[in-house]
Coordinates of N, CA and C in Angstrom, one line a residue:
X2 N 0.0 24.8 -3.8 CA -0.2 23.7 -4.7 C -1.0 22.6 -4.1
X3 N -1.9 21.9 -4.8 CA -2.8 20.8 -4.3 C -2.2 19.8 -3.8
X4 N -2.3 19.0 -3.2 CA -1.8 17.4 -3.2 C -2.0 16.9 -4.5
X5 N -2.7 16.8 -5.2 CA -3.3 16.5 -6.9 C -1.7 16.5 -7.6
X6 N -1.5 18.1 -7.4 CA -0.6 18.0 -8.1 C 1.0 17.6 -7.5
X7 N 1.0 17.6 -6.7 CA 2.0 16.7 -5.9 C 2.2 15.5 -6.1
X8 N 1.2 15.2 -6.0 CA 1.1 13.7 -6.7 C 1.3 13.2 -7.8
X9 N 1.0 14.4 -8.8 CA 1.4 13.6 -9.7 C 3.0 14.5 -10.1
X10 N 3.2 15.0 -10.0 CA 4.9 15.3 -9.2 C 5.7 14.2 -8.9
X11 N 5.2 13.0 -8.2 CA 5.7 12.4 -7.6 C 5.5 11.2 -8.8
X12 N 4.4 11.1 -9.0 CA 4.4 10.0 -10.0 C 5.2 10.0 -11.5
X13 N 5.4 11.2 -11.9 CA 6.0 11.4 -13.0 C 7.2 11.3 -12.8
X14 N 7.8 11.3 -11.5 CA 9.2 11.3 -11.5 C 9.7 9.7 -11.1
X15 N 8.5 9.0 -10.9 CA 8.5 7.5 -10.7 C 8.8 6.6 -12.1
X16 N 8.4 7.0 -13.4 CA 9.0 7.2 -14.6 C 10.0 6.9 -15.1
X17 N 10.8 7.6 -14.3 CA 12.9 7.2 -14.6 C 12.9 6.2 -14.2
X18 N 11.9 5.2 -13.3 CA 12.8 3.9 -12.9 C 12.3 2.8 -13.2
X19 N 11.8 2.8 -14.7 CA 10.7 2.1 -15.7 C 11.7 2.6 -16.9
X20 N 11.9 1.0 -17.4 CA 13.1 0.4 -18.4 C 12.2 -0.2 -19.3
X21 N 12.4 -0.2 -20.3 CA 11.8 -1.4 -21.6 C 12.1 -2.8 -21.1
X22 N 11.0 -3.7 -21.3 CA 11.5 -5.1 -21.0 C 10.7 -5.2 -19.2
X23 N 10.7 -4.1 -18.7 CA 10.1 -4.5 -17.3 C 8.8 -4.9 -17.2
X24 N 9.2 -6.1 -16.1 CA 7.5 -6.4 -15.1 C 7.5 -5.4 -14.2
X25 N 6.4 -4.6 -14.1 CA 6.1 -3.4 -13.3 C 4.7 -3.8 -12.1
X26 N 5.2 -4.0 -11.1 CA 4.1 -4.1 -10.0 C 3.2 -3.0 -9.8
X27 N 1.5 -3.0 -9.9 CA 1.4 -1.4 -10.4 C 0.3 -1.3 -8.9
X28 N 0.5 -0.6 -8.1 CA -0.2 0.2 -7.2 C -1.3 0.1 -7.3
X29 N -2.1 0.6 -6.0 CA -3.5 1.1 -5.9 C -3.7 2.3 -5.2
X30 N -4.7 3.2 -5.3 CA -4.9 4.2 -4.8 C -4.9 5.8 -5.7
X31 N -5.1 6.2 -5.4 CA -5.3 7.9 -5.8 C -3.9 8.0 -6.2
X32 N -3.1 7.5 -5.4 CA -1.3 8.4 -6.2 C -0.7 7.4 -7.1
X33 N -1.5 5.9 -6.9 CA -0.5 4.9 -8.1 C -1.8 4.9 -9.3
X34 N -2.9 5.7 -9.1 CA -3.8 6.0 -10.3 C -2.7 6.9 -11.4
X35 N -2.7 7.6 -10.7 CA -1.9 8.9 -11.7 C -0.7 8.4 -12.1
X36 N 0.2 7.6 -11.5 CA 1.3 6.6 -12.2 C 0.4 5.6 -13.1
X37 N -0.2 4.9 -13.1 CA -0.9 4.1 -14.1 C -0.9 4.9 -15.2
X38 N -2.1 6.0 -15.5 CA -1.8 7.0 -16.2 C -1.0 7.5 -16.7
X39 N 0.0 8.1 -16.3 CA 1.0 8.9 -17.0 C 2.0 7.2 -17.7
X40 N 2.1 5.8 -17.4 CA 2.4 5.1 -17.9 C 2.1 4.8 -19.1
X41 N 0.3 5.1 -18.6 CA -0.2 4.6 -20.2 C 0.2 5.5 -21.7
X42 N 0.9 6.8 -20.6 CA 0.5 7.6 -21.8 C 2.2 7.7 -22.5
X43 N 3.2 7.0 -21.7 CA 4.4 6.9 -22.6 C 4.3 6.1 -23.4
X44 N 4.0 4.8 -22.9 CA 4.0 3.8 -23.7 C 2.6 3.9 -25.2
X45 N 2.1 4.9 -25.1 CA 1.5 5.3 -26.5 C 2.3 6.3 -26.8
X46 N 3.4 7.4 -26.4 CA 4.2 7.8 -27.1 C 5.6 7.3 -27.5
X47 N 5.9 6.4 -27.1 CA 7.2 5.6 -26.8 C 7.4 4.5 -27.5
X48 N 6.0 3.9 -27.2 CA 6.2 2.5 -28.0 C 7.0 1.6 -26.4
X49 N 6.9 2.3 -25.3 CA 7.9 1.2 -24.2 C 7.3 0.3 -23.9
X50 N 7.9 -1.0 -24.0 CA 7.6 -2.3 -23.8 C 7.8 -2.7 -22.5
X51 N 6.3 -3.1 -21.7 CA 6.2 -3.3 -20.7 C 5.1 -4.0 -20.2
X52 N 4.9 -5.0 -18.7 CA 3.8 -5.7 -18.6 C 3.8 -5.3 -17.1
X53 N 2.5 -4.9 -16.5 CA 2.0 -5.0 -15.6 C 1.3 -5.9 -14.7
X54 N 1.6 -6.1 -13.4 CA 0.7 -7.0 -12.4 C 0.1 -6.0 -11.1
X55 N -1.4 -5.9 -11.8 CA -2.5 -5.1 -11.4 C -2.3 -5.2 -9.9
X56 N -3.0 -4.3 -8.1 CA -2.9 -5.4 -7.2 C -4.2 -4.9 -6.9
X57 N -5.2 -4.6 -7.3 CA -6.7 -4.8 -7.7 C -7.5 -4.7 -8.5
X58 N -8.2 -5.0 -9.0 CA -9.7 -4.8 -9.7 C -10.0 -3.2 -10.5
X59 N -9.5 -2.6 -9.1 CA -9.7 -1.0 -10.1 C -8.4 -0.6 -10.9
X60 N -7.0 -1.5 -10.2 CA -5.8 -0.6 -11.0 C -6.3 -1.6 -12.3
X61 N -6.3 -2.9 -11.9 CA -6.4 -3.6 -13.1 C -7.0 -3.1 -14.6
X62 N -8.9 -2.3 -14.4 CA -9.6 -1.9 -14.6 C -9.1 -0.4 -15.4
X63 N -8.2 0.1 -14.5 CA -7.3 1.3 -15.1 C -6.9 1.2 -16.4
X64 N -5.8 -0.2 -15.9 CA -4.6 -0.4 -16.6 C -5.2 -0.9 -18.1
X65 N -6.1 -1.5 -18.0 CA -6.7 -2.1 -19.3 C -7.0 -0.6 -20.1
X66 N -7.9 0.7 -19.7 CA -8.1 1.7 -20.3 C -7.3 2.9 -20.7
X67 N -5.6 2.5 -19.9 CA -5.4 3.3 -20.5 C -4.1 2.7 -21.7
X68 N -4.3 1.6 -21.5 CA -3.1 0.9 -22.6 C -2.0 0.1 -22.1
X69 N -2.4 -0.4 -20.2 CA -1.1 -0.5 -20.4 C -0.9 -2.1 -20.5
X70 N -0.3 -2.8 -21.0 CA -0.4 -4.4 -21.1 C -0.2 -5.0 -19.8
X71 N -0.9 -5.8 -19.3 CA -0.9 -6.7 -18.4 C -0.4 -8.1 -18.7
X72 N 0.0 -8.5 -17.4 CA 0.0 -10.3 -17.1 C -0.1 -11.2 -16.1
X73 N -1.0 -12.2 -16.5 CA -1.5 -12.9 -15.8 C -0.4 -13.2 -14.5
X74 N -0.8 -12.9 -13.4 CA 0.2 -12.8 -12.2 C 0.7 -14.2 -12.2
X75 N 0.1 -15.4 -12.7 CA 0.2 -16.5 -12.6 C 1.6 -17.0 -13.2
X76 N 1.4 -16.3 -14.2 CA 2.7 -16.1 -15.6 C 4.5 -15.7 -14.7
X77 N 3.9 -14.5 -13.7 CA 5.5 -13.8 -13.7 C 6.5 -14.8 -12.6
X78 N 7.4 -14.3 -13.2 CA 8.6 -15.3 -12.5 C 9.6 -14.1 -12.1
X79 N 9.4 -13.2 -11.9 CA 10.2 -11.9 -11.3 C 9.3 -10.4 -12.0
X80 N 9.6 -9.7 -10.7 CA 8.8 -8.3 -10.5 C 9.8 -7.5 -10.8
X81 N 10.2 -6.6 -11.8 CA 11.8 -5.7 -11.8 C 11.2 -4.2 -10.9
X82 N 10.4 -4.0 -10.8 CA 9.9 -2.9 -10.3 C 8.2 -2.6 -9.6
X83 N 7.6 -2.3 -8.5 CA 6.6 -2.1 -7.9 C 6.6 -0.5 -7.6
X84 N 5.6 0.1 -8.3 CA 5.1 1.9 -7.9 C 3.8 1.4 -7.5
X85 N 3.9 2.8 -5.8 CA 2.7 2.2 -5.4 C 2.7 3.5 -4.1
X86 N 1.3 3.9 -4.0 CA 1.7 4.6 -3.2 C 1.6 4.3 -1.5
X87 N 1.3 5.4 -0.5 CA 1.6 5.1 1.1 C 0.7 5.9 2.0
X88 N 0.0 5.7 2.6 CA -0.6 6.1 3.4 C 0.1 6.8 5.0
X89 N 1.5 6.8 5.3 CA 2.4 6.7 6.0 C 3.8 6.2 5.6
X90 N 4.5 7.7 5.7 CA 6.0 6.7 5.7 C 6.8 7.5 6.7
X91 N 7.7 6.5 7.4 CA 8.5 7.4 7.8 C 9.9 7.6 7.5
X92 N 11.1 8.1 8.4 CA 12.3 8.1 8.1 C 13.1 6.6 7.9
X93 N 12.7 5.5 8.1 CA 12.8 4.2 7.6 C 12.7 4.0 6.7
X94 N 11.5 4.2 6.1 CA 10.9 4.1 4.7 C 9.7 2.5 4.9
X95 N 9.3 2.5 6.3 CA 8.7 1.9 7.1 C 7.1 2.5 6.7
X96 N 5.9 2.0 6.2 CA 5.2 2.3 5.9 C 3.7 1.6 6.1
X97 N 2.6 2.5 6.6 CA 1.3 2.2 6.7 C 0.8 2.2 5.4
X98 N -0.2 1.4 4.9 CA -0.7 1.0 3.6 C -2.4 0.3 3.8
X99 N -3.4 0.5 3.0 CA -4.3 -0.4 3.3 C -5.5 0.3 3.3
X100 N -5.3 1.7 2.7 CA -6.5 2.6 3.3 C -7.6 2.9 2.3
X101 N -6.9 1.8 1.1 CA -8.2 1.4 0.0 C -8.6 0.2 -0.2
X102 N -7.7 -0.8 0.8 CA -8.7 -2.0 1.2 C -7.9 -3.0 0.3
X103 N -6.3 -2.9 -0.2 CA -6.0 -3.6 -1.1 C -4.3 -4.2 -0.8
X104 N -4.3 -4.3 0.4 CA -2.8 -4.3 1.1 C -2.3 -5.6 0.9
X105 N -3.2 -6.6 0.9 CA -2.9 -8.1 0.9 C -1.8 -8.4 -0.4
X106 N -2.8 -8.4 -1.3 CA -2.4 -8.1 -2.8 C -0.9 -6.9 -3.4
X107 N -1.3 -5.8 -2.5 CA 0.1 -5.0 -2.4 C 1.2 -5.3 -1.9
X108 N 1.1 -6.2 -1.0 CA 1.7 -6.9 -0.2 C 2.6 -7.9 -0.7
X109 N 2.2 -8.6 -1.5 CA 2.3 -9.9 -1.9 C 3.3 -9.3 -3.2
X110 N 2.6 -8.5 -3.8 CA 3.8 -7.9 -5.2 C 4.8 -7.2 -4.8
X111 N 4.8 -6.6 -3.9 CA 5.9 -5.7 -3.5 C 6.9 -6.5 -2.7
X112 N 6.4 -7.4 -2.0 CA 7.9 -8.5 -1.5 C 8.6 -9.6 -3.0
X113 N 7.4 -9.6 -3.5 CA 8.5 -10.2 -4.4 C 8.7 -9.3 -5.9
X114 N 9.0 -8.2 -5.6 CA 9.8 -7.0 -6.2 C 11.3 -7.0 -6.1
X115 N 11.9 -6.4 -6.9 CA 13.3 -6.3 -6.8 C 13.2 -4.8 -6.4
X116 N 12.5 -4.3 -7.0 CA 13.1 -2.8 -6.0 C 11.1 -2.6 -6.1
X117 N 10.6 -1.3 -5.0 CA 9.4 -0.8 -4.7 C 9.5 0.6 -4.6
X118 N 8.9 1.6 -5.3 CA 9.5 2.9 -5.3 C 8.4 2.9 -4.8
X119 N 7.8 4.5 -3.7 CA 6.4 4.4 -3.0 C 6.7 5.9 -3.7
X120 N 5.3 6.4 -4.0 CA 5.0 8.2 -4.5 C 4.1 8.1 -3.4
X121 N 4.7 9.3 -3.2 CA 3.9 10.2 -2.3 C 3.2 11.9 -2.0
X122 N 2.4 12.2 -1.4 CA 2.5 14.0 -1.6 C 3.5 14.0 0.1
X123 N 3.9 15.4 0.4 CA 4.4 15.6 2.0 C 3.6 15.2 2.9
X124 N 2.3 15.0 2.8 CA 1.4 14.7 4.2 C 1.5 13.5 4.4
X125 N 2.1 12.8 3.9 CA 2.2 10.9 3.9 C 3.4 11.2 4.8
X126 N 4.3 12.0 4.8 CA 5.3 12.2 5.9 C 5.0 12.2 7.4
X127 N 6.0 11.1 8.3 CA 5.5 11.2 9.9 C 6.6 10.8 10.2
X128 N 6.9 11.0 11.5 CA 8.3 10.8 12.5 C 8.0 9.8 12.8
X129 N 6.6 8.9 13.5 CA 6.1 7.8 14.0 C 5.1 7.6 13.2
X130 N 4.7 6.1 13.1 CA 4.1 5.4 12.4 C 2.9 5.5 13.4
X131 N 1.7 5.7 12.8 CA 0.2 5.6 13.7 C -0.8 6.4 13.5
X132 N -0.6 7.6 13.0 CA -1.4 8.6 13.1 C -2.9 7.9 11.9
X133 N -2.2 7.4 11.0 CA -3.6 6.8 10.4 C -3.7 5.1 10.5
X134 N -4.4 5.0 10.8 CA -5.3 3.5 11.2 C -4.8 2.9 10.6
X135 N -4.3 2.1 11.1 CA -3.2 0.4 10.7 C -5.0 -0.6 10.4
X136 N -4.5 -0.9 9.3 CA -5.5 -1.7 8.6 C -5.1 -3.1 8.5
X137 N -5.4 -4.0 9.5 CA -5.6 -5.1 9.5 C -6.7 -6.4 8.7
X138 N -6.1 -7.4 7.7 CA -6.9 -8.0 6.8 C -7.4 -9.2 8.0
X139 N -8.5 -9.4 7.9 CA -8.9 -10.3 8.5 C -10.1 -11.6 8.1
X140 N -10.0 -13.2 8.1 CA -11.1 -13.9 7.8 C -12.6 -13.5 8.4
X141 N -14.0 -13.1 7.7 CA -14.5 -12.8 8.2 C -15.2 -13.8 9.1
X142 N -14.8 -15.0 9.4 CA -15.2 -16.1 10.4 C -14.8 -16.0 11.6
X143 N -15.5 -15.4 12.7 CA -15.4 -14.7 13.7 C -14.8 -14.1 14.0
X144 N -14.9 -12.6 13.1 CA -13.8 -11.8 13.2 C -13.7 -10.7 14.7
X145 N -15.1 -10.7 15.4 CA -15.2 -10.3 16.6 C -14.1 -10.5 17.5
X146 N -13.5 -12.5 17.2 CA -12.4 -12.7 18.4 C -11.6 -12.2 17.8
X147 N -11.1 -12.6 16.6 CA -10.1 -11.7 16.1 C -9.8 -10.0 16.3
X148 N -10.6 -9.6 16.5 CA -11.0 -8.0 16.7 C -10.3 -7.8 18.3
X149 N -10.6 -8.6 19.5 CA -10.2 -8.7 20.3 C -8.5 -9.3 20.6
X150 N -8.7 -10.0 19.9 CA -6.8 -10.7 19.6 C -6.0 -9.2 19.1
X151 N -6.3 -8.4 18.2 CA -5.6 -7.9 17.2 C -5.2 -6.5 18.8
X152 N -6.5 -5.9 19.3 CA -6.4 -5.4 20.3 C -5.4 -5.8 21.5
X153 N -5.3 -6.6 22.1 CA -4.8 -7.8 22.5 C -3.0 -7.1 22.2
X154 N -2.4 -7.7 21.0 CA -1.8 -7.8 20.2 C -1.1 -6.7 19.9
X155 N -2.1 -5.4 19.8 CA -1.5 -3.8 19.7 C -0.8 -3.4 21.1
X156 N -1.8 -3.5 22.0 CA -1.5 -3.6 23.4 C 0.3 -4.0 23.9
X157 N 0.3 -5.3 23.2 CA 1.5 -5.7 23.7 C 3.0 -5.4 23.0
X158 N 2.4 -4.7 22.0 CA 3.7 -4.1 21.2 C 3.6 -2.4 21.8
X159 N 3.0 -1.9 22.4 CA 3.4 -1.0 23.2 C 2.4 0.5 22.9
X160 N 1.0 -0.2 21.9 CA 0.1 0.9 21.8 C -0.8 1.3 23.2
X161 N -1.3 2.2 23.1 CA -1.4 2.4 24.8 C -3.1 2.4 24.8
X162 N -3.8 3.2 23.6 CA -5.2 2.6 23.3 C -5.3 2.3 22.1
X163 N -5.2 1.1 21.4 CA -5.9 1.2 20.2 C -7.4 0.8 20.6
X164 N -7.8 1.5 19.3 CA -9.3 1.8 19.1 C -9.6 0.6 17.4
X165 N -10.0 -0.3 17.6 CA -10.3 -1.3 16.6 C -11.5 -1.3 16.2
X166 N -12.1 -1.1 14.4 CA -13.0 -0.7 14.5 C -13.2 -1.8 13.1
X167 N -14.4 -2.4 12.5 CA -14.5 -3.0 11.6 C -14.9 -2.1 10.5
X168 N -14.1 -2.6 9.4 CA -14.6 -1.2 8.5 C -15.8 -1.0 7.5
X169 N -16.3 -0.5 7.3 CA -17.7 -0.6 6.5 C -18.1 0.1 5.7
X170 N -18.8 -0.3 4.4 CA -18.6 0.2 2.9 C -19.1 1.7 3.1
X171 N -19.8 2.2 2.4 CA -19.5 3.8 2.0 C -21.0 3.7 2.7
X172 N -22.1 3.0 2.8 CA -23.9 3.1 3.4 C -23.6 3.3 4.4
X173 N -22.3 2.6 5.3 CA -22.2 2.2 6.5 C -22.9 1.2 7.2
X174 N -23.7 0.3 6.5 CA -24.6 -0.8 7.2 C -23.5 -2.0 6.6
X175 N -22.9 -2.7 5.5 CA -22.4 -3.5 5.3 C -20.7 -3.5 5.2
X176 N -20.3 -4.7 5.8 CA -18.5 -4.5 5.8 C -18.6 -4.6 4.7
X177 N -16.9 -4.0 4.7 CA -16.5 -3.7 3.6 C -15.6 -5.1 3.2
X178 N -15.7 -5.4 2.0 CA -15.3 -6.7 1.7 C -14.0 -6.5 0.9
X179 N -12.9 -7.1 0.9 CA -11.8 -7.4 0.0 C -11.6 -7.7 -1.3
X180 N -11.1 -7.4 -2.2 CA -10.9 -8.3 -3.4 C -10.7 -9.6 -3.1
X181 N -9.8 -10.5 -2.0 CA -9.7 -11.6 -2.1 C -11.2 -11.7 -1.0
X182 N -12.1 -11.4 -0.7 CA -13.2 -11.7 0.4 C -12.9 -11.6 1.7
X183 N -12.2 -10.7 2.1 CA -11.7 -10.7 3.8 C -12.3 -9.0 4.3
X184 N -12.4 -8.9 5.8 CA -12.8 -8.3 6.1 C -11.4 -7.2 6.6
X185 N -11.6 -6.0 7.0 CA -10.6 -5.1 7.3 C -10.6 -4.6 8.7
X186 N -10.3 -4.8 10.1 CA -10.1 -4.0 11.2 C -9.2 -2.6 11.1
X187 N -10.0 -1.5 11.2 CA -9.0 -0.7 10.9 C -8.5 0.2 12.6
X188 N -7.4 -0.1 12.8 CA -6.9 0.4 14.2 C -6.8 1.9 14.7
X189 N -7.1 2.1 15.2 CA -6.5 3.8 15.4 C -5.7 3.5 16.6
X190 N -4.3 4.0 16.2 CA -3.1 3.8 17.2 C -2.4 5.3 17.8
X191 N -2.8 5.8 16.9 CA -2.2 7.2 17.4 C -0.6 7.0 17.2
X192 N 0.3 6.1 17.6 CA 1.9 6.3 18.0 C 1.5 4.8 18.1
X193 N 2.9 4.0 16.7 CA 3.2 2.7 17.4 C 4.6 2.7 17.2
X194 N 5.0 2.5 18.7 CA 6.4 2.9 19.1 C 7.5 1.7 18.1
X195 N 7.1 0.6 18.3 CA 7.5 -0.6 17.3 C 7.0 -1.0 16.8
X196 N 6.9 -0.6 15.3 CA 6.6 -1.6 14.4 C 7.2 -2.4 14.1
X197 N 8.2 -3.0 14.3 CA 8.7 -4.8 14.4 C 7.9 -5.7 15.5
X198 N 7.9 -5.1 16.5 CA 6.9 -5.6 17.2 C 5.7 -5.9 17.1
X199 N 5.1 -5.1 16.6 CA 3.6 -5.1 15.7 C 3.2 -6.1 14.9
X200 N 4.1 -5.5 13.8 CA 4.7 -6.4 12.7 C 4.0 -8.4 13.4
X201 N 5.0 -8.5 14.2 CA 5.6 -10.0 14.9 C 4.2 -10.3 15.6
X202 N 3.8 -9.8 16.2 CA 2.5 -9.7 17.2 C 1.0 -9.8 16.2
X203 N 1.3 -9.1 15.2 CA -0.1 -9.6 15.0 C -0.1 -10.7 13.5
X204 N 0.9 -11.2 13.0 CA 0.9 -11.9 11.8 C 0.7 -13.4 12.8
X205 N 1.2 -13.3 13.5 CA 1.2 -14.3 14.6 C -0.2 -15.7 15.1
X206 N -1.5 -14.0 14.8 CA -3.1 -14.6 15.4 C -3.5 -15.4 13.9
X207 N -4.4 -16.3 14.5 CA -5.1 -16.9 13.9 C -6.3 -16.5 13.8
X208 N -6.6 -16.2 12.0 CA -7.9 -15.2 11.6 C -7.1 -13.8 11.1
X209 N -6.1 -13.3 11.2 CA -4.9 -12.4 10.5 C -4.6 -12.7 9.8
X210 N -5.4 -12.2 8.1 CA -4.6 -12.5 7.0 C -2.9 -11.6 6.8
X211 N -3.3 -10.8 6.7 CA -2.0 -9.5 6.4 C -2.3 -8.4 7.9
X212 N -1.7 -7.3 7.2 CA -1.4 -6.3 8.2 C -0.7 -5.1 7.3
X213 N -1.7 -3.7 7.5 CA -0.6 -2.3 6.8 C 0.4 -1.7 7.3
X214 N 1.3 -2.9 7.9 CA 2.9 -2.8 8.2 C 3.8 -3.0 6.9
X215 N 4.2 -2.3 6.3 CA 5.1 -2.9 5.1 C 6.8 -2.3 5.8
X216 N 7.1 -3.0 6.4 CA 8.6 -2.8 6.8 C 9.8 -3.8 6.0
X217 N 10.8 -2.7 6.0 CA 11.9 -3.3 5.0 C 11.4 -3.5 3.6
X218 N 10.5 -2.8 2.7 CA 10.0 -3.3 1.3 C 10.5 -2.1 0.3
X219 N 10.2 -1.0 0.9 CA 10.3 -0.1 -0.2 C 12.1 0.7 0.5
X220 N 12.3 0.6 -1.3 CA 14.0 1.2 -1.4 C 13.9 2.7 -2.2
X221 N 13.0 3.4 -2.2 CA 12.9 4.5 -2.6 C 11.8 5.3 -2.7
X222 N 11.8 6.4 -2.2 CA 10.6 6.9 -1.6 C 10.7 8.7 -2.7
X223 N 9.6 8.6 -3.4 CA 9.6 10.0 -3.8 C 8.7 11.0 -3.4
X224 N 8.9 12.1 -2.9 CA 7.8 12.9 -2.3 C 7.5 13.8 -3.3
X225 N 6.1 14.2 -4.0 CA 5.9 15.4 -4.7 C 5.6 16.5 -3.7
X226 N 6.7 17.7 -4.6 CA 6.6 18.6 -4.0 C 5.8 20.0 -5.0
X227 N 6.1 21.1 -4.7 CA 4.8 22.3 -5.6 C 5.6 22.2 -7.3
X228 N 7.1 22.0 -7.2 CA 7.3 22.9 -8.2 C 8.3 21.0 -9.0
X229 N 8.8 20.1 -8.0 CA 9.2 18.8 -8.8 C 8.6 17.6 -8.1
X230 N 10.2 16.9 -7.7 CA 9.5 16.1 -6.6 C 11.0 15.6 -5.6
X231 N 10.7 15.0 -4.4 CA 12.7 14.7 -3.8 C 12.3 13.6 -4.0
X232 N 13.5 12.8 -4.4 CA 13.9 11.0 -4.7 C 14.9 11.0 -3.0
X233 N 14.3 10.4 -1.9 CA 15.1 9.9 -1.4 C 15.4 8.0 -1.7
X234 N 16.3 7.7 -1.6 CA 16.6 6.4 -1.5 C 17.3 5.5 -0.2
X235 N 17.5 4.2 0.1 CA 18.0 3.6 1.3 C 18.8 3.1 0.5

């Protein structure tokens, strides 16, 4: 079976934890696309009453097409629920994020969530956090030093090389810019033995907006599998 369909496996079974009356924090990426989607399409058979807080431009963009009501982030005063997917999770439920350039924003909704369910396919599964590039948000106002701090910074939380690289749009001649306007370092760690450490170490520098550490956020993790999907929970 595809990841495609894993995914959306995963997302349909994200569904049961969407109530009438909820603020729904809504994801970015390929796996919280197909949750937007299959949202939009209850709430045209359902009639379920619901408002969403986009955490970019494209979910946003989705969300408007396929029906699902939005609200002005400015408005909410509690999140009852955040689906969203992961680029990394492990047996924590400790998770890399950021690999569509929208973590700040994800970031920001999913702490002030009451609960954050992450969908996933099995290859987002890892025993250690690192195998894909920890995506660092950064001011693009000398972000060279910062590039060296962040290095710096991996080093001392116990990466043995990271490889820090500025990330750059699809031509490859211009960075890649943020919805809020920041630039992205994306690290290649291979194995980061602590992420609390990490975590501590790089929120720390000045010129570090965020970081695709989301530790302690997400309380339920669904993996699509060929034929349903597993709900593990913490």
């Amino acid at each position: 079976m595809s990841t495609v369909e894993q995914k959306t496996n995963a997302a349909a079974a994200a569904l049961e934890y969407v109530e009438d009356g909820m603020t729904l924090g809504l994801g970015s990426g390929s796996t919280a696309e197909i949750f937007v989607r299959l949202l939009g399409a209850r709430i045209e058979e359902e009639g379920l009453k619901v408002q969403g807080l986009p955490t970019s431009k494209e979910t946003e963009a989705l969300a408007r097409e396929v029906g699902v009501p939005l609200m002005p982030v400015e408005h909410a005063v509690t999140i009852d629920v955040t689906v969203d997917g992961a680029d990394e999770v492990d047996g924590r439920f400790h998770l890399i994020k950021g690999g569509g350039g929208c973590l700040l924003r994800e970031k920001i909704i999913a702490a002030a969530s009451d609960r954050m369910v992450v969908i996933c396919d099995e290859t987002k599964l890892v025993e250690t956090l690192g195998r894909f590039p920890l995506p660092v948000e950064v001011d693009p106002f000398a972000f060279t030093i910062t590039a060296k701090k962040v290095f710096d910074a991996l080093r001392r939380a116990g990466v043995k090389r990271p490889d820090v690289n500025l990330r750059r749009r699809g031509d490859g001649l211009e960075p890649f810019v943020t919805d809020g306007g920041h630039y992205i370092l994306d690290c290649a760690c291979g194995e980061i033995p602590e992420p609390e450490l990490a975590d501590a170490e790089l929120i720390d520098l000045p010129g570090v907006i965020e970081h695709g550490l989301f530790l302690d956020l997400a309380r339920v993790v669904i993996v699509g599998e060929d034929e349903a999907a597993r709900v593990m929970e913490l």
